[in-house]
PDB file of C-alpha atoms in Angstrom:
ATOM      1  CA  MET Z   1      89.339 120.961 148.814  1.00  0.00           C
ATOM      2  CA  GLN Z   2      92.575 121.930 147.112  1.00  0.00           C
ATOM      3  CA  THR Z   3      94.927 124.922 147.688  1.00  0.00           C
ATOM      4  CA  ALA Z   4      96.667 126.917 144.946  1.00  0.00           C
ATOM      5  CA  ILE Z   5     100.131 128.006 145.612  1.00  0.00           C
ATOM      6  CA  LEU Z   6     101.959 130.381 143.227  1.00  0.00           C
ATOM      7  CA  ASP Z   7     105.274 129.806 144.410  1.00  0.00           C
ATOM      8  CA  ARG Z   8     106.734 126.777 142.608  1.00  0.00           C
ATOM      9  CA  THR Z   9     110.279 126.472 145.153  1.00  0.00           C
ATOM     10  CA  THR Z  10     108.015 124.892 147.784  1.00  0.00           C
ATOM     11  CA  ALA Z  11     106.551 122.121 145.584  1.00  0.00           C
ATOM     12  CA  ASP Z  12     107.083 118.553 146.353  1.00  0.00           C
ATOM     13  CA  PRO Z  13     107.344 116.433 143.023  1.00  0.00           C
ATOM     14  CA  LEU Z  14     106.201 113.782 144.624  1.00  0.00           C
ATOM     15  CA  LYS Z  15     102.859 115.029 146.507  1.00  0.00           C
ATOM     16  CA  GLY Z  16     100.832 117.378 143.962  1.00  0.00           C
ATOM     17  CA  GLY Z  17     101.311 118.397 140.444  1.00  0.00           C
ATOM     18  CA  TYR Z  18     101.525 121.178 138.178  1.00  0.00           C
ATOM     19  CA  SER Z  19      98.907 122.461 135.840  1.00  0.00           C
ATOM     20  CA  PRO Z  20      98.696 125.535 133.869  1.00  0.00           C
ATOM     21  CA  VAL Z  21      95.793 126.918 134.103  1.00  0.00           C
ATOM     22  CA  THR Z  22      94.902 130.891 131.909  1.00  0.00           C
ATOM     23  CA  ARG Z  23      92.655 133.274 133.944  1.00  0.00           C
ATOM     24  CA  ASP Z  24      92.439 136.494 132.043  1.00  0.00           C
ATOM     25  CA  SER Z  25      94.466 135.813 128.936  1.00  0.00           C
ATOM     26  CA  VAL Z  26      97.565 134.903 131.668  1.00  0.00           C
ATOM     27  CA  VAL Z  27      98.939 131.229 132.495  1.00  0.00           C
ATOM     28  CA  TRP Z  28      99.155 130.687 135.733  1.00  0.00           C
ATOM     29  CA  HIS Z  29     101.378 127.507 136.502  1.00  0.00           C
ATOM     30  CA  VAL Z  30      99.223 126.407 139.640  1.00  0.00           C
ATOM     31  CA  MET Z  31     100.850 123.773 142.297  1.00  0.00           C
ATOM     32  CA  THR Z  32      97.849 121.632 143.901  1.00  0.00           C
ATOM     33  CA  ILE Z  33      98.427 119.981 147.024  1.00  0.00           C
ATOM     34  CA  PRO Z  34      96.548 117.031 148.243  1.00  0.00           C
ATOM     35  CA  SER Z  35      93.155 117.492 150.402  1.00  0.00           C
ATOM     36  CA  SER Z  36      94.194 114.784 153.013  1.00  0.00           C
ATOM     37  CA  ASP Z  37      95.872 118.414 154.044  1.00  0.00           C
ATOM     38  CA  VAL Z  38      93.463 119.918 154.718  1.00  0.00           C
ATOM     39  CA  ARG Z  39      93.563 119.036 158.730  1.00  0.00           C
ATOM     40  CA  THR Z  40      96.282 120.350 159.171  1.00  0.00           C
ATOM     41  CA  THR Z  41      95.531 123.854 157.689  1.00  0.00           C
ATOM     42  CA  GLU Z  42      91.989 124.312 158.550  1.00  0.00           C
ATOM     43  CA  THR Z  43      90.953 126.916 161.838  1.00  0.00           C
ATOM     44  CA  ASP Z  44      88.357 124.988 165.048  1.00  0.00           C
ATOM     45  CA  ALA Z  45      85.662 126.913 163.117  1.00  0.00           C
ATOM     46  CA  GLU Z  46      86.586 125.874 158.448  1.00  0.00           C
ATOM     47  CA  ARG Z  47      86.701 122.385 160.886  1.00  0.00           C
ATOM     48  CA  ALA Z  48      83.299 122.552 162.105  1.00  0.00           C
ATOM     49  CA  GLU Z  49      81.691 123.932 159.664  1.00  0.00           C
ATOM     50  CA  ARG Z  50      82.869 120.853 157.331  1.00  0.00           C
ATOM     51  CA  PHE Z  51      81.362 118.434 159.889  1.00  0.00           C
ATOM     52  CA  GLU Z  52      78.071 120.337 159.478  1.00  0.00           C
ATOM     53  CA  ARG Z  53      78.121 120.115 155.719  1.00  0.00           C
ATOM     54  CA  ASP Z  54      79.021 116.782 155.711  1.00  0.00           C
ATOM     55  CA  ALA Z  55      78.063 114.600 158.516  1.00  0.00           C
ATOM     56  CA  MET Z  56      74.645 116.465 159.175  1.00  0.00           C
ATOM     57  CA  GLY Z  57      73.301 114.485 155.952  1.00  0.00           C
ATOM     58  CA  TYR Z  58      73.048 111.701 157.512  1.00  0.00           C
ATOM     59  CA  LEU Z  59      70.419 113.008 160.046  1.00  0.00           C
ATOM     60  CA  ASP Z  60      67.384 111.493 158.966  1.00  0.00           C
ATOM     61  CA  GLN Z  61      69.247 107.965 158.667  1.00  0.00           C
ATOM     62  CA  LEU Z  62      70.886 107.447 161.303  1.00  0.00           C
ATOM     63  CA  TYR Z  63      67.853 108.249 163.968  1.00  0.00           C
ATOM     64  CA  GLY Z  64      65.943 105.980 161.689  1.00  0.00           C
ATOM     65  CA  ALA Z  65      68.817 103.222 162.785  1.00  0.00           C
ATOM     66  CA  ALA Z  66      68.660 104.514 166.214  1.00  0.00           C
ATOM     67  CA  LEU Z  67      65.197 103.457 166.363  1.00  0.00           C
ATOM     68  CA  ARG Z  68      65.161 100.333 164.889  1.00  0.00           C
ATOM     69  CA  MET Z  69      67.994  99.869 167.793  1.00  0.00           C
ATOM     70  CA  THR Z  70      66.455 101.294 170.681  1.00  0.00           C
ATOM     71  CA  ARG Z  71      62.495 101.184 169.560  1.00  0.00           C
ATOM     72  CA  ASN Z  72      61.114 103.875 171.548  1.00  0.00           C
ATOM     73  CA  PRO Z  73      61.428 108.374 169.152  1.00  0.00           C
ATOM     74  CA  ALA Z  74      63.031 109.666 172.506  1.00  0.00           C
ATOM     75  CA  ASP Z  75      66.421 106.546 173.702  1.00  0.00           C
ATOM     76  CA  ALA Z  76      66.574 106.984 169.994  1.00  0.00           C
ATOM     77  CA  GLU Z  77      67.171 111.010 169.827  1.00  0.00           C
ATOM     78  CA  ASP Z  78      69.494 110.608 172.858  1.00  0.00           C
ATOM     79  CA  VAL Z  79      71.407 108.347 170.740  1.00  0.00           C
ATOM     80  CA  VAL Z  80      71.840 110.347 167.685  1.00  0.00           C
ATOM     81  CA  GLN Z  81      72.945 113.369 169.811  1.00  0.00           C
ATOM     82  CA  GLU Z  82      75.592 111.716 171.800  1.00  0.00           C
ATOM     83  CA  THR Z  83      76.596 110.242 168.128  1.00  0.00           C
ATOM     84  CA  TYR Z  84      77.037 112.881 167.091  1.00  0.00           C
ATOM     85  CA  ALA Z  85      78.427 114.766 170.097  1.00  0.00           C
ATOM     86  CA  LYS Z  86      80.875 111.668 169.764  1.00  0.00           C
ATOM     87  CA  ALA Z  87      81.866 111.972 165.961  1.00  0.00           C
ATOM     88  CA  PHE Z  88      82.431 115.819 165.881  1.00  0.00           C
ATOM     89  CA  SER Z  89      84.581 115.324 169.225  1.00  0.00           C
ATOM     90  CA  SER Z  90      86.697 113.210 167.048  1.00  0.00           C
ATOM     91  CA  PHE Z  91      86.299 114.297 163.769  1.00  0.00           C
ATOM     92  CA  GLU Z  92      90.011 114.982 163.585  1.00  0.00           C
ATOM     93  CA  GLN Z  93      90.470 112.275 163.670  1.00  0.00           C
ATOM     94  CA  PHE Z  94      88.297 111.166 160.343  1.00  0.00           C
ATOM     95  CA  THR Z  95      90.306 110.879 157.510  1.00  0.00           C
ATOM     96  CA  PRO Z  96      88.676 112.757 155.018  1.00  0.00           C
ATOM     97  CA  GLY Z  97      87.434 111.294 151.385  1.00  0.00           C
ATOM     98  CA  THR Z  98      86.640 108.010 153.504  1.00  0.00           C
ATOM     99  CA  ASN Z  99      83.595 106.619 154.307  1.00  0.00           C
ATOM    100  CA  LEU Z 100      82.139 109.044 156.557  1.00  0.00           C
ATOM    101  CA  LYS Z 101      78.698 106.954 156.619  1.00  0.00           C
ATOM    102  CA  ALA Z 102      79.793 103.662 157.683  1.00  0.00           C
ATOM    103  CA  TRP Z 103      82.194 105.912 160.587  1.00  0.00           C
ATOM    104  CA  LEU Z 104      79.189 107.834 162.060  1.00  0.00           C
ATOM    105  CA  TYR Z 105      77.256 104.203 161.918  1.00  0.00           C
ATOM    106  CA  ARG Z 106      80.470 102.644 163.744  1.00  0.00           C
ATOM    107  CA  ILE Z 107      79.849 105.478 166.637  1.00  0.00           C
ATOM    108  CA  LEU Z 108      76.598 104.650 166.526  1.00  0.00           C
ATOM    109  CA  THR Z 109      76.631 101.340 167.155  1.00  0.00           C
ATOM    110  CA  ASN Z 110      78.900 101.134 169.812  1.00  0.00           C
ATOM    111  CA  THR Z 111      77.357 104.388 170.948  1.00  0.00           C
ATOM    112  CA  TYR Z 112      73.969 102.338 171.118  1.00  0.00           C
ATOM    113  CA  ILE Z 113      75.642  98.838 172.548  1.00  0.00           C
ATOM    114  CA  ASN Z 114      77.933 100.756 175.655  1.00  0.00           C
ATOM    115  CA  THR Z 115      74.508 102.974 176.571  1.00  0.00           C
ATOM    116  CA  TYR Z 116      71.359 101.289 176.099  1.00  0.00           C
ATOM    117  CA  ARG Z 117      71.587  97.960 175.443  1.00  0.00           C
ATOM    118  CA  LYS Z 118      72.987  96.969 178.783  1.00  0.00           C
ATOM    119  CA  ALA Z 119      70.220  98.588 180.492  1.00  0.00           C
ATOM    120  CA  GLN Z 120      67.733  96.805 178.216  1.00  0.00           C
ATOM    121  CA  ARG Z 121      66.086  93.654 178.800  1.00  0.00           C
ATOM    122  CA  GLN Z 122      67.135  91.665 176.038  1.00  0.00           C
ATOM    123  CA  PRO Z 123      64.465  90.605 173.824  1.00  0.00           C
ATOM    124  CA  GLN Z 124      63.752  86.903 174.155  1.00  0.00           C
ATOM    125  CA  ILE Z 125      65.842  85.410 171.490  1.00  0.00           C
ATOM    126  CA  SER Z 126      64.788  82.568 169.297  1.00  0.00           C
ATOM    127  CA  GLY Z 127      65.602  79.137 169.177  1.00  0.00           C
ATOM    128  CA  SER Z 128      66.071  77.212 165.899  1.00  0.00           C
ATOM    129  CA  ALA Z 129      63.352  76.442 164.157  1.00  0.00           C
ATOM    130  CA  ASP Z 130      62.676  72.472 161.872  1.00  0.00           C
ATOM    131  CA  VAL Z 131      61.853  72.911 158.075  1.00  0.00           C
ATOM    132  CA  GLU Z 132      58.554  73.653 157.913  1.00  0.00           C
ATOM    133  CA  ASP Z 133      56.297  70.758 157.081  1.00  0.00           C
ATOM    134  CA  TRP Z 134      55.117  72.703 154.289  1.00  0.00           C
ATOM    135  CA  GLN Z 135      57.999  73.837 153.220  1.00  0.00           C
ATOM    136  CA  LEU Z 136      59.449  70.186 152.959  1.00  0.00           C
ATOM    137  CA  ALA Z 137      55.811  69.780 151.329  1.00  0.00           C
ATOM    138  CA  ARG Z 138      56.551  72.497 149.138  1.00  0.00           C
ATOM    139  CA  ALA Z 139      60.008  70.598 147.969  1.00  0.00           C
ATOM    140  CA  ALA Z 140      58.087  67.598 147.088  1.00  0.00           C
ATOM    141  CA  SER Z 141      55.352  68.952 144.733  1.00  0.00           C
ATOM    142  CA  HIS Z 142      54.896  70.135 141.422  1.00  0.00           C
ATOM    143  CA  THR Z 143      54.026  73.423 140.596  1.00  0.00           C
ATOM    144  CA  SER Z 144      52.854  74.194 136.772  1.00  0.00           C
ATOM    145  CA  GLY Z 145      55.611  76.818 135.537  1.00  0.00           C
ATOM    146  CA  GLY Z 146      55.724  80.432 136.368  1.00  0.00           C
ATOM    147  CA  LEU Z 147      53.232  80.258 139.460  1.00  0.00           C
ATOM    148  CA  PRO Z 148      54.987  81.347 142.677  1.00  0.00           C
ATOM    149  CA  SER Z 149      55.316  79.567 145.695  1.00  0.00           C
ATOM    150  CA  ALA Z 150      52.997  78.747 148.154  1.00  0.00           C
ATOM    151  CA  GLU Z 151      55.687  79.979 150.024  1.00  0.00           C
ATOM    152  CA  ARG Z 152      56.010  83.077 148.391  1.00  0.00           C
ATOM    153  CA  GLN Z 153      52.100  83.085 148.635  1.00  0.00           C
ATOM    154  CA  ALA Z 154      51.802  82.875 151.998  1.00  0.00           C
ATOM    155  CA  LEU Z 155      54.687  85.347 152.552  1.00  0.00           C
ATOM    156  CA  GLU Z 156      52.574  88.135 150.457  1.00  0.00           C
ATOM    157  CA  LYS Z 157      50.084  88.236 153.199  1.00  0.00           C
ATOM    158  CA  VAL Z 158      51.872  88.721 155.648  1.00  0.00           C
ATOM    159  CA  PRO Z 159      51.100  92.049 157.566  1.00  0.00           C
ATOM    160  CA  ASP Z 160      54.072  94.294 158.179  1.00  0.00           C
ATOM    161  CA  SER Z 161      53.814  93.891 161.992  1.00  0.00           C
ATOM    162  CA  ALA Z 162      54.389  90.492 161.625  1.00  0.00           C
ATOM    163  CA  VAL Z 163      57.817  91.232 159.805  1.00  0.00           C
ATOM    164  CA  THR Z 164      58.841  94.165 162.775  1.00  0.00           C
ATOM    165  CA  ASP Z 165      58.081  91.639 165.063  1.00  0.00           C
ATOM    166  CA  ALA Z 166      59.574  88.668 163.810  1.00  0.00           C
ATOM    167  CA  LEU Z 167      63.498  90.895 163.191  1.00  0.00           C
ATOM    168  CA  ASP Z 168      62.557  92.047 166.409  1.00  0.00           C
ATOM    169  CA  SER Z 169      62.342  89.040 168.071  1.00  0.00           C
ATOM    170  CA  LEU Z 170      66.569  88.119 166.783  1.00  0.00           C
ATOM    171  CA  SER Z 171      68.885  88.376 168.324  1.00  0.00           C
ATOM    172  CA  PRO Z 172      70.590  91.882 168.476  1.00  0.00           C
ATOM    173  CA  ASP Z 173      73.347  91.026 166.149  1.00  0.00           C
ATOM    174  CA  PHE Z 174      71.700  88.814 163.851  1.00  0.00           C
ATOM    175  CA  ARG Z 175      68.726  91.813 163.760  1.00  0.00           C
ATOM    176  CA  GLN Z 176      71.687  94.659 162.945  1.00  0.00           C
ATOM    177  CA  ALA Z 177      73.421  92.661 160.490  1.00  0.00           C
ATOM    178  CA  VAL Z 178      70.287  92.359 159.049  1.00  0.00           C
ATOM    179  CA  LEU Z 179      68.716  95.744 159.314  1.00  0.00           C
ATOM    180  CA  LEU Z 180      72.182  97.196 157.991  1.00  0.00           C
ATOM    181  CA  ALA Z 181      72.331  94.557 155.010  1.00  0.00           C
ATOM    182  CA  ASP Z 182      68.710  95.007 153.862  1.00  0.00           C
ATOM    183  CA  VAL Z 183      67.516  98.342 155.467  1.00  0.00           C
ATOM    184  CA  GLU Z 184      70.555 100.524 154.574  1.00  0.00           C
ATOM    185  CA  GLY Z 185      71.850  98.971 151.909  1.00  0.00           C
ATOM    186  CA  PHE Z 186      75.093  98.761 153.347  1.00  0.00           C
ATOM    187  CA  SER Z 187      77.718  96.047 151.715  1.00  0.00           C
ATOM    188  CA  TYR Z 188      79.388  93.276 153.128  1.00  0.00           C
ATOM    189  CA  LYS Z 189      82.896  95.505 154.307  1.00  0.00           C
ATOM    190  CA  GLU Z 190      81.350  98.183 155.244  1.00  0.00           C
ATOM    191  CA  ILE Z 191      79.010  95.833 157.661  1.00  0.00           C
ATOM    192  CA  ALA Z 192      82.336  94.785 159.043  1.00  0.00           C
ATOM    193  CA  GLU Z 193      83.442  97.996 159.526  1.00  0.00           C
ATOM    194  CA  ILE Z 194      80.117  98.944 161.519  1.00  0.00           C
ATOM    195  CA  MET Z 195      79.661  95.946 163.220  1.00  0.00           C
ATOM    196  CA  GLY Z 196      83.945  95.914 164.247  1.00  0.00           C
ATOM    197  CA  THR Z 197      84.020  91.916 162.537  1.00  0.00           C
ATOM    198  CA  PRO Z 198      85.629  90.201 159.962  1.00  0.00           C
ATOM    199  CA  ILE Z 199      83.321  89.910 157.049  1.00  0.00           C
ATOM    200  CA  GLY Z 200      82.760  85.912 157.766  1.00  0.00           C
ATOM    201  CA  THR Z 201      81.297  86.843 161.105  1.00  0.00           C
ATOM    202  CA  VAL Z 202      78.550  89.692 159.291  1.00  0.00           C
ATOM    203  CA  MET Z 203      77.837  87.087 156.409  1.00  0.00           C
ATOM    204  CA  SER Z 204      77.168  84.216 159.284  1.00  0.00           C
ATOM    205  CA  ARG Z 205      74.828  86.582 161.098  1.00  0.00           C
ATOM    206  CA  LEU Z 206      73.507  87.743 157.817  1.00  0.00           C
ATOM    207  CA  ASN Z 207      72.916  84.314 156.775  1.00  0.00           C
ATOM    208  CA  ARG Z 208      71.362  83.133 160.715  1.00  0.00           C
ATOM    209  CA  GLY Z 209      69.231  86.278 160.591  1.00  0.00           C
ATOM    210  CA  ARG Z 210      67.567  85.640 157.442  1.00  0.00           C
ATOM    211  CA  LYS Z 211      66.813  81.988 158.081  1.00  0.00           C
ATOM    212  CA  GLN Z 212      65.165  82.730 162.007  1.00  0.00           C
ATOM    213  CA  LEU Z 213      62.748  85.415 160.101  1.00  0.00           C
ATOM    214  CA  ARG Z 214      62.400  83.068 157.293  1.00  0.00           C
ATOM    215  CA  GLU Z 215      61.325  80.783 159.638  1.00  0.00           C
ATOM    216  CA  LYS Z 216      59.726  83.207 161.525  1.00  0.00           C
ATOM    217  CA  LEU Z 217      57.087  84.059 158.896  1.00  0.00           C
ATOM    218  CA  GLY Z 218      56.508  80.780 157.855  1.00  0.00           C
ATOM    219  CA  ASP Z 219      55.374  80.017 161.717  1.00  0.00           C
ATOM    220  CA  TYR Z 220      53.245  82.788 161.359  1.00  0.00           C
ATOM    221  CA  ALA Z 221      51.228  82.139 158.244  1.00  0.00           C
ATOM    222  CA  ARG Z 222      51.038  77.871 159.423  1.00  0.00           C
ATOM    223  CA  GLN Z 223      49.399  79.509 162.918  1.00  0.00           C
ATOM    224  CA  ARG Z 224      47.455  81.720 161.197  1.00  0.00           C
ATOM    225  CA  GLY Z 225      45.866  78.976 158.247  1.00  0.00           C
ATOM    226  CA  ILE Z 226      47.767  82.159 155.621  1.00  0.00           C
ATOM    227  CA  GLY Z 227      48.202  80.059 152.574  1.00  0.00           C
ATOM    228  CA  ARG Z 228      47.167  76.651 153.878  1.00  0.00           C
ATOM    229  CA  GLU Z 229      45.558  74.430 150.350  1.00  0.00           C
ATOM    230  CA  SER Z 230      42.610  73.576 152.221  1.00  0.00           C
ATOM    231  CA  ASP Z 231      41.712  74.582 155.221  1.00  0.00           C
ATOM    232  CA  SER Z 232      38.056  72.947 155.740  1.00  0.00           C
ATOM    233  CA  GLU Z 233      39.015  69.238 156.889  1.00  0.00           C
ATOM    234  CA  ASP Z 234      41.445  70.703 159.699  1.00  0.00           C
ATOM    235  CA  ASP Z 235      39.529  73.105 161.962  1.00  0.00           C
TER     236      ASP Z 235
ATOM    237  CA  MET U   1      79.553  69.997 139.369  1.00  0.00           C
ATOM    238  CA  GLY U   2      77.042  67.590 140.059  1.00  0.00           C
ATOM    239  CA  ASP U   3      73.208  68.731 140.620  1.00  0.00           C
ATOM    240  CA  GLU U   4      73.511  68.549 144.498  1.00  0.00           C
ATOM    241  CA  ASP U   5      76.600  70.488 144.297  1.00  0.00           C
ATOM    242  CA  GLN U   6      74.829  73.347 142.549  1.00  0.00           C
ATOM    243  CA  CYS U   7      72.028  73.180 144.993  1.00  0.00           C
ATOM    244  CA  ASN U   8      74.422  73.206 147.919  1.00  0.00           C
ATOM    245  CA  LEU U   9      76.093  76.029 146.401  1.00  0.00           C
ATOM    246  CA  ALA U  10      73.437  78.214 145.469  1.00  0.00           C
ATOM    247  CA  MET U  11      71.690  77.716 149.513  1.00  0.00           C
ATOM    248  CA  ARG U  12      74.770  78.508 150.568  1.00  0.00           C
ATOM    249  CA  SER U  13      74.840  82.128 148.642  1.00  0.00           C
ATOM    250  CA  VAL U  14      71.440  83.538 148.185  1.00  0.00           C
ATOM    251  CA  HIS U  15      72.214  86.175 150.379  1.00  0.00           C
ATOM    252  CA  ALA U  16      75.591  87.280 148.345  1.00  0.00           C
ATOM    253  CA  PHE U  17      74.239  87.090 145.423  1.00  0.00           C
ATOM    254  CA  LEU U  18      71.051  89.148 146.212  1.00  0.00           C
ATOM    255  CA  HIS U  19      73.181  91.658 147.529  1.00  0.00           C
ATOM    256  CA  GLY U  20      75.152  91.832 144.833  1.00  0.00           C
ATOM    257  CA  GLU U  21      78.635  90.067 146.752  1.00  0.00           C
ATOM    258  CA  LEU U  22      79.409  87.603 144.325  1.00  0.00           C
ATOM    259  CA  PRO U  23      81.865  87.519 141.435  1.00  0.00           C
ATOM    260  CA  GLU U  24      80.318  87.537 138.775  1.00  0.00           C
ATOM    261  CA  ASP U  25      80.961  84.191 136.963  1.00  0.00           C
ATOM    262  CA  THR U  26      79.989  82.524 140.624  1.00  0.00           C
ATOM    263  CA  ALA U  27      76.659  84.817 139.918  1.00  0.00           C
ATOM    264  CA  ASP U  28      76.420  83.644 136.575  1.00  0.00           C
ATOM    265  CA  GLN U  29      76.408  80.253 137.661  1.00  0.00           C
ATOM    266  CA  ILE U  30      74.358  80.083 139.968  1.00  0.00           C
ATOM    267  CA  ARG U  31      71.891  82.006 137.447  1.00  0.00           C
ATOM    268  CA  ARG U  32      72.521  79.115 135.236  1.00  0.00           C
ATOM    269  CA  HIS U  33      71.646  76.741 137.951  1.00  0.00           C
ATOM    270  CA  LEU U  34      68.149  78.705 138.957  1.00  0.00           C
ATOM    271  CA  MET U  35      66.659  78.550 135.504  1.00  0.00           C
ATOM    272  CA  ALA U  36      67.413  74.626 135.514  1.00  0.00           C
ATOM    273  CA  CYS U  37      66.155  74.015 138.755  1.00  0.00           C
ATOM    274  CA  GLU U  38      62.914  75.103 140.160  1.00  0.00           C
ATOM    275  CA  LYS U  39      63.705  74.292 144.105  1.00  0.00           C
ATOM    276  CA  CYS U  40      66.280  77.047 143.685  1.00  0.00           C
ATOM    277  CA  MET U  41      64.084  79.259 142.326  1.00  0.00           C
ATOM    278  CA  ASP U  42      61.245  78.995 144.570  1.00  0.00           C
ATOM    279  CA  ASN U  43      64.266  79.916 147.520  1.00  0.00           C
ATOM    280  CA  PHE U  44      65.310  82.772 145.729  1.00  0.00           C
ATOM    281  CA  ASP U  45      62.029  84.026 144.824  1.00  0.00           C
ATOM    282  CA  ALA U  46      61.301  83.734 148.471  1.00  0.00           C
ATOM    283  CA  GLU U  47      64.164  85.964 149.707  1.00  0.00           C
ATOM    284  CA  GLU U  48      63.883  88.478 147.035  1.00  0.00           C
ATOM    285  CA  PHE U  49      60.989  88.615 148.550  1.00  0.00           C
ATOM    286  CA  ILE U  50      61.571  89.089 152.300  1.00  0.00           C
ATOM    287  CA  GLY U  51      64.145  91.699 150.718  1.00  0.00           C
ATOM    288  CA  ALA U  52      61.309  93.496 149.351  1.00  0.00           C
ATOM    289  CA  LEU U  53      59.314  93.245 152.672  1.00  0.00           C
ATOM    290  CA  LEU U  54      61.911  94.603 154.520  1.00  0.00           C
ATOM    291  CA  LYS U  55      62.873  97.692 152.631  1.00  0.00           C
ATOM    292  CA  ARG U  56      59.261  98.408 153.103  1.00  0.00           C
ATOM    293  CA  CYS U  57      58.505  97.945 156.208  1.00  0.00           C
ATOM    294  CA  TYR U  58      61.633 100.222 157.280  1.00  0.00           C
ATOM    295  CA  GLY U  59      61.292 102.535 155.005  1.00  0.00           C
ATOM    296  CA  PRO U  60      63.373 106.201 155.469  1.00  0.00           C
ATOM    297  CA  THR U  61      62.699 107.589 158.441  1.00  0.00           C
ATOM    298  CA  VAL U  62      62.601 111.429 158.820  1.00  0.00           C
ATOM    299  CA  ALA U  63      64.624 112.981 162.391  1.00  0.00           C
ATOM    300  CA  PRO U  64      62.227 115.243 164.215  1.00  0.00           C
ATOM    301  CA  PRO U  65      63.339 118.747 163.988  1.00  0.00           C
ATOM    302  CA  THR U  66      63.952 119.491 167.610  1.00  0.00           C
ATOM    303  CA  LEU U  67      66.584 116.419 166.972  1.00  0.00           C
ATOM    304  CA  ARG U  68      67.926 118.203 164.549  1.00  0.00           C
ATOM    305  CA  VAL U  69      68.269 121.687 166.320  1.00  0.00           C
ATOM    306  CA  ARG U  70      70.131 119.922 169.220  1.00  0.00           C
ATOM    307  CA  VAL U  71      72.444 118.268 166.774  1.00  0.00           C
ATOM    308  CA  SER U  72      73.288 121.484 164.587  1.00  0.00           C
ATOM    309  CA  ARG U  73      74.187 123.322 168.007  1.00  0.00           C
ATOM    310  CA  LEU U  74      77.224 121.062 168.395  1.00  0.00           C
ATOM    311  CA  SER U  75      78.810 123.135 165.554  1.00  0.00           C
ATOM    312  CA  VAL U  76      77.358 126.224 165.472  1.00  0.00           C
ATOM    313  CA  ARG U  77      79.214 127.778 168.383  1.00  0.00           C
ATOM    314  CA  TRP U  78      82.836 126.927 166.696  1.00  0.00           C
ATOM    315  CA  GLN U  79      81.088 128.639 163.196  1.00  0.00           C
ATOM    316  CA  SER U  80      80.373 131.792 165.627  1.00  0.00           C
ATOM    317  CA  HIS U  81      84.478 132.295 166.199  1.00  0.00           C
TER     318      HIS U  81
END
C-alpha cells in the first residue's frame, strides 16, 4: 500500500521516488513511501482489517494441516483458533510482504507441538525395514519396455486408508516434513522456516520419511498378496 | 561420472528432483540418466506415484463454519472502533 504526499520537502530520495501523475489535466508530483511503513502509520482497527484480509484466507489450509497433525476435528479447531489468536496478537511483528503463509504455518506447528504433542501418546514409531524381496527381484529382472514396474502396479492397488495409516505411523518430524512437501507443496526453504531447522535437516527428514512410507506400503502390499505374479503355489 | 555414480546421484536426489529443488543442469543430468537406466526410471516412477497418492489422500479441506466464526471474532472486535 502506498501513500501519496504532495509536499516535496519531506521527501527522502533514498527511500522513495517521484512519479508524475496526471489527473484532471494537471500534473501532480506524487511521492511514494515504501509499503514497509504501513505498520507505523496504521491504527489498531486498520491492522485488524489487514489481518482479516490477509490471514483469514489461509483458514481452510491451516485447518487441514491441523487435522492431519491432531487427527481429530475438535483438537484441530482448537489448535487453529489458538494459532490465529497468537498470529493476531503478534501481527505487528510480521513484516508485510514476506511469506505470511509460512509464518502462519510456523505458529501452527509450534502451537501443536507445545500444546498437543506432549499430551498425546506418541504413535508407534516405525523402525527401519530391509529392502523388500520383491524390490530386489524387480531390479534383477527384465521388463518389456514401457510397462510400469511390479512395484508401481502394486502401489496402484493400495487403498487410501493404507496410505494414511502408513503416514500416521511415521515419527512426527518425518510425517510433518512429508506433509509439508508433498501435500502442502512448500519449498524446502519454506519447510525449514516452518519447522525451525536447517534445510539439510528438512531434506534428511523428507528422504527418510518417504523411504519409510514406501517400505510400509510395500509391506502392506506383500502381506495382502497384492501384485504377486503367481499366488496359487505359496498359499 | 561412471554408471554406478549416476545411479547413486539419481537415488539420492529423487525427492529434490520431484520437488523441483535441483539446479537445472543437475536435473538435466538426471533426466539423461533416467532415459538410459531402467532401474532408476522405475524408482522415480514409484516415488512420483507415491507423491500423487499423498496428494489424493490428503486433498483440500474446508474449515467448519463454527471455526470460521470463532476466528473472525478475533479481528472484528477491533474493527468496530
